[in-house]
CSV table of C-alpha atoms in Angstrom, one decimal:
chain,number,residue,atom,x,y,z
W,1,MET,CA,19.3,-3.6,34.0
W,2,TRP,CA,16.9,-1.9,36.4
W,3,GLY,CA,19.2,-2.2,39.4
W,4,GLY,CA,18.5,-2.5,43.1
W,5,ARG,CA,14.7,-2.6,43.3
W,6,PHE,CA,14.6,-6.3,42.4
W,7,SER,CA,16.7,-9.0,44.2
W,8,VAL,CA,15.9,-12.0,42.1
W,9,LYS,CA,15.7,-12.7,38.4
W,10,PRO,CA,12.3,-12.8,36.6
W,11,ALA,CA,10.5,-16.2,36.5
W,12,GLU,CA,11.2,-18.3,33.5
W,13,LEU,CA,7.6,-17.8,32.2
W,14,MET,CA,7.9,-14.1,32.9
W,15,GLN,CA,11.0,-14.0,30.9
W,16,ALA,CA,9.4,-15.8,28.0
W,17,ILE,CA,6.4,-13.4,27.8
W,18,ASN,CA,8.5,-10.3,28.4
W,19,VAL,CA,11.4,-10.8,26.0
W,20,SER,CA,11.0,-8.9,22.7
W,21,ILE,CA,14.5,-9.1,21.2
W,22,GLY,CA,13.4,-11.8,18.8
W,23,PHE,CA,11.4,-9.3,16.8
W,24,ASP,CA,12.5,-5.8,17.9
W,25,LYS,CA,16.0,-6.4,16.7
W,26,ARG,CA,14.6,-5.2,13.4
W,27,LEU,CA,14.8,-1.7,15.1
W,28,ALA,CA,18.6,-2.0,15.5
W,29,SER,CA,19.6,0.6,13.0
W,30,GLN,CA,17.0,3.0,14.3
W,31,ASP,CA,18.1,2.5,17.8
W,32,LEU,CA,21.7,3.2,17.0
W,33,ALA,CA,20.7,6.3,15.1
W,34,GLY,CA,18.7,7.6,18.0
W,35,SER,CA,21.5,6.9,20.5
W,36,ARG,CA,24.0,8.7,18.3
W,37,ALA,CA,21.8,11.8,18.1
W,38,HIS,CA,21.1,11.7,21.8
W,39,ALA,CA,24.7,11.3,22.8
W,40,GLN,CA,25.8,14.2,20.5
W,41,MET,CA,23.0,16.4,22.0
W,42,LEU,CA,24.0,15.5,25.6
W,43,GLU,CA,27.6,16.6,24.8
W,44,ALA,CA,26.5,19.8,23.1
W,45,VAL,CA,24.4,20.9,26.1
W,46,GLY,CA,27.2,19.9,28.6
W,47,VAL,CA,25.4,17.0,30.2
W,48,ILE,CA,28.2,14.5,29.3
W,49,SER,CA,31.8,15.2,28.5
W,50,ALA,CA,33.4,15.2,25.1
W,51,ASP,CA,35.5,12.1,26.0
W,52,ASP,CA,32.4,10.2,27.0
W,53,ALA,CA,30.5,11.2,23.9
W,54,ASP,CA,33.5,10.2,21.8
W,55,ALA,CA,33.7,6.8,23.5
W,56,ILE,CA,29.9,6.3,23.1
W,57,GLY,CA,30.1,7.2,19.4
W,58,LYS,CA,33.0,4.8,18.7
W,59,GLY,CA,31.2,2.1,20.7
W,60,LEU,CA,28.0,2.5,18.7
W,61,ASP,CA,30.0,2.4,15.5
W,62,ALA,CA,31.6,-0.9,16.6
W,63,ILE,CA,28.1,-2.3,17.4
W,64,ALA,CA,26.9,-1.3,14.0
W,65,ALA,CA,29.8,-3.1,12.4
W,66,GLU,CA,29.1,-6.2,14.5
W,67,MET,CA,25.4,-6.1,13.4
W,68,ALA,CA,26.4,-5.7,9.7
W,69,GLY,CA,28.8,-8.6,10.0
W,70,GLY,CA,26.2,-10.8,11.7
W,71,VAL,CA,28.2,-11.3,14.9
W,72,PHE,CA,26.4,-9.0,17.3
W,73,PRO,CA,25.5,-11.1,20.4
W,74,TYR,CA,21.7,-10.7,20.8
W,75,ARG,CA,20.8,-12.0,24.2
W,76,ASP,CA,17.4,-12.8,25.7
W,77,GLU,CA,18.5,-11.8,29.2
W,78,TYR,CA,18.5,-8.2,28.1
W,79,GLU,CA,14.9,-8.3,26.8
W,80,ASP,CA,14.9,-5.9,23.9
W,81,ILE,CA,17.1,-4.1,21.4
W,82,HIS,CA,17.6,-1.1,23.6
W,83,MET,CA,19.1,-3.0,26.5
W,84,ASN,CA,21.0,-5.3,24.2
W,85,VAL,CA,22.7,-2.3,22.7
W,86,GLU,CA,23.4,-0.7,26.0
W,87,ALA,CA,24.8,-3.9,27.5
W,88,ARG,CA,27.1,-4.5,24.6
W,89,LEU,CA,28.2,-0.8,24.7
W,90,ARG,CA,29.2,-1.3,28.3
W,91,GLU,CA,31.2,-4.3,27.4
W,92,LEU,CA,33.0,-2.4,24.7
W,93,ILE,CA,33.7,1.0,26.4
W,94,GLY,CA,33.1,0.5,30.1
W,95,PRO,CA,31.3,2.9,32.5
W,96,ALA,CA,30.9,5.7,30.0
W,97,ALA,CA,28.2,3.6,28.4
W,98,GLY,CA,26.0,4.2,31.5
W,99,ARG,CA,25.8,7.9,30.6
W,100,LEU,CA,24.0,7.3,27.3
W,101,HIS,CA,20.7,6.7,29.0
W,102,THR,CA,20.8,10.1,30.8
W,103,ALA,CA,17.6,12.2,30.1
W,104,ARG,CA,15.8,9.4,28.2
W,105,SER,CA,13.8,6.3,28.9
W,106,ARG,CA,13.0,3.1,27.1
W,107,ASN,CA,9.5,4.6,26.6
W,108,ASP,CA,10.7,7.5,24.4
W,109,GLN,CA,13.4,5.4,23.0
W,110,VAL,CA,11.0,2.8,21.6
W,111,ALA,CA,8.6,5.4,20.5
W,112,LEU,CA,11.4,7.0,18.5
W,113,ASP,CA,12.7,3.7,17.1
W,114,PHE,CA,9.3,2.5,16.0
W,115,ARG,CA,8.4,5.9,14.5
W,116,LEU,CA,11.7,5.9,12.5
W,117,TRP,CA,11.0,2.4,11.3
W,118,VAL,CA,7.4,3.2,10.2
W,119,ARG,CA,8.6,6.4,8.5
W,120,GLU,CA,11.1,4.4,6.5
W,121,ALA,CA,8.5,1.8,5.7
W,122,CYS,CA,6.2,4.5,4.3
W,123,ASP,CA,9.0,5.8,2.1
W,124,ARG,CA,9.8,2.3,0.8
W,125,THR,CA,6.2,1.6,0.1
W,126,VAL,CA,5.7,4.9,-1.9
W,127,ALA,CA,8.7,3.9,-4.0
W,128,GLN,CA,7.2,0.5,-4.6
W,129,ILE,CA,3.8,1.9,-5.5
W,130,GLU,CA,5.4,4.2,-8.0
W,131,ASP,CA,7.2,1.3,-9.6
W,132,LEU,CA,3.9,-0.5,-9.9
W,133,GLN,CA,2.3,2.6,-11.4
W,134,ARG,CA,5.1,2.8,-14.0
W,135,ALA,CA,4.5,-0.8,-14.9
W,136,LEU,CA,0.8,-0.2,-15.4
W,137,LEU,CA,1.6,3.0,-17.4
W,138,GLY,CA,3.7,1.1,-19.8
W,139,GLN,CA,0.9,-1.4,-20.5
W,140,ALA,CA,-1.7,1.4,-20.7
W,141,GLU,CA,0.3,3.3,-23.2
W,142,ALA,CA,1.0,0.3,-25.4
W,143,HIS,CA,-2.7,-0.7,-25.3
W,144,ALA,CA,-4.5,2.6,-25.2
W,145,ASP,CA,-6.7,1.6,-28.0
W,146,ALA,CA,-7.2,-2.1,-27.2
W,147,LEU,CA,-11.0,-2.7,-26.8
W,148,MET,CA,-12.4,-4.7,-23.9
W,149,PRO,CA,-15.7,-4.9,-22.1
W,150,GLY,CA,-16.2,-2.6,-19.2
W,151,PHE,CA,-18.2,-4.2,-16.4
W,152,THR,CA,-20.7,-3.3,-13.7
W,153,HIS,CA,-21.9,-6.1,-11.5
W,154,LEU,CA,-19.4,-8.2,-13.5
W,155,GLN,CA,-21.9,-8.0,-16.4
W,156,PRO,CA,-20.9,-6.3,-19.7
W,157,ALA,CA,-21.8,-2.6,-19.5
W,158,GLN,CA,-20.0,-0.5,-22.1
W,159,PRO,CA,-16.9,-0.9,-24.2
W,160,VAL,CA,-13.7,0.6,-22.8
W,161,THR,CA,-10.1,0.2,-23.6
W,162,PHE,CA,-7.5,-1.9,-21.8
W,163,GLY,CA,-5.4,1.1,-21.3
W,164,HIS,CA,-8.2,3.0,-19.6
W,165,HIS,CA,-8.9,0.0,-17.3
W,166,LEU,CA,-5.3,-0.1,-16.2
W,167,MET,CA,-5.2,3.7,-15.7
W,168,ALA,CA,-8.0,3.3,-13.1
W,169,TYR,CA,-5.6,1.4,-11.0
W,170,VAL,CA,-2.9,4.0,-11.6
W,171,GLU,CA,-5.3,6.5,-10.1
W,172,MET,CA,-6.1,4.2,-7.1
W,173,PHE,CA,-2.4,3.6,-6.4
W,174,GLY,CA,-1.7,7.3,-6.7
W,175,ARG,CA,-4.1,8.0,-3.9
W,176,ASP,CA,-2.4,5.2,-1.9
W,177,ALA,CA,1.0,6.8,-2.3
W,178,ALA,CA,-0.6,10.1,-1.2
W,179,ARG,CA,-2.0,8.5,1.9
W,180,PHE,CA,1.5,7.2,2.9
W,181,ARG,CA,3.0,10.6,2.3
W,182,ASP,CA,0.3,12.2,4.4
W,183,ALA,CA,0.8,9.7,7.2
W,184,ARG,CA,4.6,10.3,7.0
W,185,ALA,CA,4.1,14.0,7.3
W,186,ARG,CA,2.0,13.7,10.4
W,187,MET,CA,4.3,11.2,12.1
W,188,ASN,CA,7.4,13.4,11.4
W,189,GLU,CA,7.7,14.7,15.0
W,190,CYS,CA,10.4,13.4,17.3
W,191,PRO,CA,9.4,11.9,20.7
W,192,LEU,CA,13.0,11.6,22.0
W,193,GLY,CA,13.4,13.6,25.2
W,194,ALA,CA,9.9,12.9,26.5
W,195,ALA,CA,11.7,10.4,28.7
W,196,ALA,CA,9.4,8.1,30.7
W,197,LEU,CA,6.3,10.3,30.3
W,198,ALA,CA,6.9,13.7,32.0
W,199,GLY,CA,10.0,15.1,30.2
W,200,SER,CA,13.4,15.7,31.6
W,201,PRO,CA,15.0,18.0,34.2
W,202,PHE,CA,18.2,18.1,32.2
W,203,PRO,CA,18.8,21.0,29.9
W,204,ILE,CA,18.3,18.9,26.7
W,205,ASP,CA,17.9,20.3,23.3
W,206,ARG,CA,15.0,18.4,21.7
W,207,ALA,CA,15.0,20.5,18.6
W,208,ARG,CA,18.6,19.4,18.0
W,209,THR,CA,17.9,15.7,18.1
W,210,ALA,CA,14.8,16.1,16.0
W,211,LYS,CA,16.7,17.8,13.3
W,212,ALA,CA,19.6,15.3,13.5
W,213,LEU,CA,17.1,12.5,12.9
W,214,GLY,CA,15.3,14.2,10.0
W,215,PHE,CA,12.1,15.2,11.9
W,216,ASP,CA,10.3,18.5,11.4
W,217,ARG,CA,10.1,19.3,15.1
W,218,PRO,CA,9.9,17.6,18.5
W,219,THR,CA,6.6,16.3,19.8
W,220,ALA,CA,4.8,18.9,21.9
W,221,ASN,CA,3.5,16.8,24.8
W,222,SER,CA,5.7,14.3,26.6
W,223,MET,CA,2.7,12.1,27.6
W,224,ASP,CA,1.4,11.9,24.1
W,225,SER,CA,5.0,11.2,22.9
W,226,VAL,CA,5.2,7.9,24.6
W,227,ALA,CA,1.5,6.9,24.6
W,228,ALA,CA,0.7,7.4,20.9
W,229,ARG,CA,0.8,4.7,18.3
W,230,ASP,CA,-1.6,6.4,15.9
W,231,PHE,CA,1.3,7.0,13.5
W,232,ALA,CA,1.5,3.2,13.1
W,233,LEU,CA,-2.3,2.8,12.9
W,234,GLU,CA,-2.5,5.4,10.2
W,235,ALA,CA,0.2,3.7,8.2
W,236,LEU,CA,-1.5,0.4,8.6
W,237,ALA,CA,-4.8,1.9,7.5
W,238,ALA,CA,-3.1,3.2,4.4
W,239,ALA,CA,-1.5,-0.2,3.9
W,240,SER,CA,-4.9,-1.9,4.3
W,241,ILE,CA,-6.5,0.4,1.6
W,242,CYS,CA,-3.5,-0.2,-0.7
W,243,ALA,CA,-3.7,-4.0,-0.2
W,244,THR,CA,-7.4,-3.9,-1.0
W,245,HIS,CA,-6.5,-2.2,-4.4
W,246,LEU,CA,-3.9,-4.8,-5.0
W,247,SER,CA,-6.4,-7.5,-4.2
W,248,ARG,CA,-8.9,-6.1,-6.7
W,249,LEU,CA,-6.3,-6.0,-9.5
W,250,ALA,CA,-5.1,-9.5,-8.5
W,251,GLU,CA,-8.7,-10.8,-8.7
W,252,GLU,CA,-9.1,-9.4,-12.2
W,253,ILE,CA,-5.9,-11.0,-13.3
W,254,VAL,CA,-7.2,-14.3,-12.0
W,255,ILE,CA,-10.4,-13.9,-13.9
W,256,TRP,CA,-8.8,-12.6,-17.1
W,257,THR,CA,-6.4,-15.6,-17.3
W,258,THR,CA,-9.2,-18.1,-17.2
W,259,PRO,CA,-10.0,-19.8,-20.6
W,260,GLN,CA,-13.6,-18.5,-20.2
W,261,PHE,CA,-12.3,-14.9,-20.4
W,262,GLY,CA,-8.9,-15.4,-22.0
W,263,PHE,CA,-8.1,-11.6,-21.9
W,264,ILE,CA,-4.5,-11.9,-20.9
W,265,LYS,CA,-1.6,-14.4,-20.6
W,266,LEU,CA,1.0,-14.6,-18.0
W,267,SER,CA,4.4,-16.2,-18.6
W,268,ASP,CA,5.9,-19.1,-16.7
W,269,ALA,CA,7.6,-16.6,-14.4
W,270,PHE,CA,4.3,-15.8,-12.6
W,271,THR,CA,2.3,-19.0,-12.9
W,272,THR,CA,2.6,-22.5,-11.6
W,273,GLY,CA,1.4,-25.9,-12.7
W,274,SER,CA,-0.5,-28.7,-11.1
W,275,SER,CA,0.8,-31.9,-9.5
W,276,ILE,CA,-1.9,-34.0,-11.2
W,277,MET,CA,-3.3,-31.9,-14.1
W,278,PRO,CA,-0.6,-31.3,-16.7
W,279,GLN,CA,-2.7,-28.8,-18.6
W,280,LYS,CA,-3.0,-26.3,-15.7
W,281,ARG,CA,-1.4,-22.8,-15.6
W,282,ASN,CA,-2.3,-21.3,-12.3
W,283,PRO,CA,-2.0,-17.6,-11.6
W,284,ASP,CA,-0.6,-18.2,-8.1
W,285,ALA,CA,1.3,-14.9,-7.9
W,286,ALA,CA,-2.0,-13.1,-8.3
W,287,GLU,CA,-3.8,-15.4,-5.9
W,288,LEU,CA,-1.2,-15.0,-3.2
W,289,THR,CA,-1.1,-11.2,-3.6
W,290,ARG,CA,-4.9,-11.3,-3.2
W,291,ALA,CA,-4.6,-13.2,0.0
W,292,LYS,CA,-2.1,-10.8,1.6
W,293,VAL,CA,-4.9,-8.3,2.3
W,294,GLY,CA,-6.1,-10.5,5.1
W,295,ARG,CA,-2.9,-10.4,6.9
W,296,ILE,CA,-2.6,-6.6,6.5
W,297,LEU,CA,-6.2,-5.9,7.6
W,298,GLY,CA,-5.6,-8.2,10.5
W,299,ALA,CA,-2.6,-6.2,11.6
W,300,LEU,CA,-4.6,-3.0,11.6
W,301,THR,CA,-7.4,-4.6,13.7
W,302,SER,CA,-4.8,-6.2,16.0
W,303,LEU,CA,-3.1,-3.0,16.9
W,304,MET,CA,-6.4,-1.1,17.2
W,305,VAL,CA,-7.6,-3.7,19.8
W,306,VAL,CA,-4.3,-3.4,21.6
W,307,MET,CA,-4.6,0.4,21.9
W,308,LYS,CA,-8.3,0.8,22.4
W,309,GLY,CA,-8.4,0.4,26.2
W,310,LEU,CA,-5.0,1.7,27.3
W,311,PRO,CA,-4.9,4.6,29.8
W,312,MET,CA,-2.1,7.2,29.6
W,313,THR,CA,0.7,6.7,29.1
W,314,TYR,CA,2.9,3.6,28.3
W,315,SER,CA,1.7,0.1,29.0
W,316,LYS,CA,3.6,-3.1,28.2
W,317,ASP,CA,0.7,-4.0,25.9
W,318,MET,CA,2.3,-1.7,23.4
W,319,GLN,CA,5.1,-4.2,22.9
W,320,GLU,CA,2.6,-6.0,20.7
W,321,ASP,CA,2.6,-3.1,18.2
W,322,LYS,CA,5.6,-4.2,16.3
W,323,VAL,CA,5.1,-7.8,15.1
W,324,PRO,CA,1.8,-7.0,13.2
W,325,THR,CA,3.2,-3.9,11.8
W,326,PHE,CA,6.4,-5.6,10.6
W,327,GLU,CA,4.4,-8.5,9.1
W,328,ALA,CA,1.9,-6.1,7.4
W,329,PHE,CA,4.6,-4.1,5.6
W,330,ASP,CA,6.5,-7.3,4.7
W,331,ALA,CA,3.3,-8.6,3.1
W,332,LEU,CA,2.5,-5.3,1.4
W,333,GLU,CA,6.0,-4.9,0.0
W,334,LEU,CA,5.9,-8.4,-1.4
W,335,GLY,CA,2.5,-7.9,-2.9
W,336,LEU,CA,3.5,-4.6,-4.6
W,337,THR,CA,6.7,-6.1,-6.0
W,338,ALA,CA,4.8,-9.2,-7.3
W,339,MET,CA,2.1,-7.1,-8.8
W,340,ALA,CA,4.6,-4.8,-10.6
W,341,GLY,CA,6.2,-8.0,-12.0
W,342,MET,CA,2.9,-9.3,-13.2
W,343,ALA,CA,1.9,-6.0,-14.7
W,344,ARG,CA,5.1,-6.0,-16.8
W,345,ASP,CA,4.8,-9.7,-17.7
W,346,LEU,CA,1.2,-9.9,-18.8
W,347,THR,CA,0.3,-10.0,-22.5
W,348,PRO,CA,-3.2,-8.9,-23.5
W,349,VAL,CA,-5.1,-11.0,-26.0
W,350,ARG,CA,-6.4,-8.1,-28.0
W,351,GLU,CA,-8.6,-10.1,-30.4
W,352,ARG,CA,-10.4,-11.9,-27.6
W,353,MET,CA,-10.9,-8.7,-25.6
W,354,ALA,CA,-12.2,-6.9,-28.7
W,355,GLU,CA,-14.6,-9.7,-29.4
W,356,ALA,CA,-16.0,-9.6,-25.9
W,357,ALA,CA,-16.2,-5.8,-25.9
W,358,GLY,CA,-19.3,-5.8,-28.1
W,359,SER,CA,-21.0,-8.7,-26.3
W,360,GLY,CA,-23.9,-8.4,-24.0
W,361,TYR,CA,-25.5,-5.4,-25.9
W,362,SER,CA,-22.7,-3.2,-24.6
W,363,THR,CA,-23.5,-0.4,-27.1
W,364,ALA,CA,-27.1,0.0,-25.9
W,365,THR,CA,-26.2,3.3,-24.2
W,366,ASP,CA,-24.7,4.5,-27.5
W,367,LEU,CA,-28.1,3.8,-29.2
W,368,ALA,CA,-29.9,5.8,-26.4
W,369,ASP,CA,-27.4,8.7,-26.7
W,370,TRP,CA,-27.9,8.7,-30.5
W,371,LEU,CA,-31.6,9.0,-30.1
W,372,VAL,CA,-31.2,11.9,-27.7
W,373,ARG,CA,-28.7,13.7,-30.0
W,374,THR,CA,-30.3,13.0,-33.4
W,375,LEU,CA,-34.0,12.8,-32.6
W,376,ASP,CA,-34.0,15.2,-29.6
W,377,LEU,CA,-35.7,12.7,-27.4
W,378,PRO,CA,-35.7,12.9,-23.6
W,379,PHE,CA,-33.2,10.4,-22.3
W,380,ARG,CA,-35.8,8.4,-20.4
W,381,GLU,CA,-37.8,7.9,-23.6
W,382,ALA,CA,-34.6,7.0,-25.5
W,383,HIS,CA,-33.8,4.6,-22.7
W,384,HIS,CA,-37.2,2.9,-23.1
W,385,ILE,CA,-36.8,2.6,-26.9
W,386,THR,CA,-33.3,1.2,-26.5
W,387,GLY,CA,-34.6,-1.4,-24.0
W,388,ALA,CA,-37.2,-2.5,-26.5
W,389,ALA,CA,-34.5,-2.8,-29.2
W,390,VAL,CA,-32.3,-4.9,-27.0
W,391,LYS,CA,-35.3,-7.2,-26.2
W,392,ARG,CA,-36.0,-7.6,-29.9
W,393,ALA,CA,-32.4,-8.3,-30.7
W,394,GLU,CA,-32.2,-10.8,-27.9
W,395,GLY,CA,-35.3,-12.5,-29.2
W,396,LEU,CA,-33.8,-12.8,-32.7
W,397,GLY,CA,-30.4,-14.0,-31.3
W,398,LEU,CA,-28.6,-10.9,-32.8
W,399,ASP,CA,-26.3,-8.2,-31.6
W,400,LEU,CA,-27.7,-4.6,-31.7
W,401,SER,CA,-25.4,-3.8,-34.6
W,402,GLU,CA,-26.9,-6.8,-36.5
W,403,LEU,CA,-30.6,-5.8,-35.9
W,404,PRO,CA,-32.2,-4.9,-39.2
W,405,LEU,CA,-33.2,-1.3,-39.7
W,406,ALA,CA,-36.8,-2.4,-40.2
W,407,GLU,CA,-36.8,-3.9,-36.8
W,408,LEU,CA,-35.5,-0.7,-35.2
W,409,GLN,CA,-37.9,1.4,-37.2
W,410,ALA,CA,-40.8,-0.7,-36.0
W,411,ILE,CA,-39.9,0.5,-32.5
W,412,GLU,CA,-39.1,4.2,-33.5
W,413,PRO,CA,-39.8,5.1,-37.1
W,414,ARG,CA,-37.4,8.0,-37.3
W,415,ILE,CA,-34.3,5.9,-36.8
W,416,THR,CA,-32.1,5.9,-39.9
W,417,ASP,CA,-29.2,3.7,-40.9
W,418,ASP,CA,-26.8,6.4,-39.6
W,419,VAL,CA,-27.4,4.7,-36.2
W,420,TYR,CA,-25.1,1.8,-37.1
W,421,GLN,CA,-22.1,4.1,-37.0
W,422,VAL,CA,-22.4,4.2,-33.2
W,423,LEU,CA,-23.3,0.6,-32.6
W,424,THR,CA,-19.7,-0.9,-32.8
W,425,ALA,CA,-17.5,-1.2,-29.7
W,426,ALA,CA,-14.7,0.8,-31.4
W,427,ALA,CA,-17.1,3.7,-32.2
W,428,SER,CA,-18.5,3.6,-28.7
W,429,ALA,CA,-15.1,3.8,-27.0
W,430,ALA,CA,-13.7,6.4,-29.4
W,431,SER,CA,-16.7,8.6,-28.7
W,432,ARG,CA,-16.0,8.9,-25.0
W,433,MET,CA,-13.9,12.0,-25.3
W,434,SER,CA,-15.0,13.7,-22.1
W,435,TYR,CA,-12.1,14.4,-19.6
W,436,GLY,CA,-11.1,11.1,-18.0
W,437,GLY,CA,-13.1,9.1,-20.6
W,438,THR,CA,-12.1,5.8,-22.3
W,439,ALA,CA,-11.3,7.3,-25.7
W,440,PRO,CA,-7.7,6.3,-26.7
W,441,ALA,CA,-6.8,10.0,-27.0
W,442,GLN,CA,-7.9,10.6,-23.5
W,443,VAL,CA,-6.1,7.5,-22.2
W,444,ARG,CA,-2.9,8.7,-23.8
W,445,ALA,CA,-3.3,12.1,-22.3
W,446,GLN,CA,-3.7,10.6,-18.8
W,447,VAL,CA,-0.6,8.4,-19.4
W,448,LEU,CA,1.4,11.5,-20.3
W,449,ARG,CA,0.1,13.3,-17.2
W,450,TRP,CA,1.1,10.5,-14.9
W,451,LYS,CA,4.5,10.1,-16.6
W,452,GLU,CA,5.2,13.7,-15.7
W,453,LEU,CA,3.9,13.3,-12.2
W,454,LEU,CA,6.2,10.3,-11.6
W,455,SER,CA,9.3,11.7,-13.4
């Protein structure tokens, strides 16, 4: 395909390391879209004739039909998707096919195709994140008042509601979606027309092709256009953060489904059994989602290592940008879809969660707050008194709410029996009415806000 400079074919080993059609055929629709826009622009500025442009357009349509029908002849001898399309176009329409590559290079062609693919992946991912958010919102609304323990250090800290806990993930995934939108906005510049690295001597209209392909504008530097892969790095960074959030939620599902916690149940649809232990119900969907983060983080690291030492502009190293990116988004999309399914499928065991919500002296902070509000004590003094009360309750094997008033008054004589009104998990959660707090009314308000944002 590169003509008279070479007189013999590449060595078999060179062919094996150089060929990319096995994976970059995933860029077929993007390659066809870029070629259509390029041919139409070349005709509009008078670089190719209307007849040639028409033949090219019909040939590209025929290729698209072959691909859709699964009969397009992908061939290793043409290395990549770009040359496979061009070779097939020549077979279909003859010499006019050779005019399509006027004023462009494979360098700007692959930069365009890959940018289009990553842009579409960002759009798909945002839609999948929003579906997961809606699944979480449904559960949060239904269980806005379901008590559960809130943890720090995985130790009982303060009572919260199940709805509030799930809404924390709605917020996290909302930021994930925003990161993908931000990345998309930054990558939405068209590199087509940068050619190999220096631009083109032909009177091309880069703004026209940018508009035709849905970009905001053409890229402003031809060298940067073909050298940059930070659009993919940024998307992979967003994917890595999102996958980390998925993994955290998956980990909690794994913990919550254990008999020791027993906070939720998953149906047969999202669990598996054991080949030897008939009693087992394993949360494999959550575990596999948790594992996907390794592949996605690895993709980001892999591409960073590829790019870190490359001089301007294009180097063949950059052929290694696609496989990790494709695999990362495949893994992320599967994880998001699986997590949305689990979120809709899970059933909270409200009685078990409520029982656990009051364990571990989780209302100790409520006692300290009551001492500050009622007795006007400095918080540090209230904290000390509460610590002594917890120690006494622990010594007697009682919860704080079960500690006799006489025991409390032995520590602080001014304590009255009104204190017991704040020592239940339900009272604790209901009292947290500050904006963004765990009180059921606040949870429902946040659910409504997110429903409006996602509508």
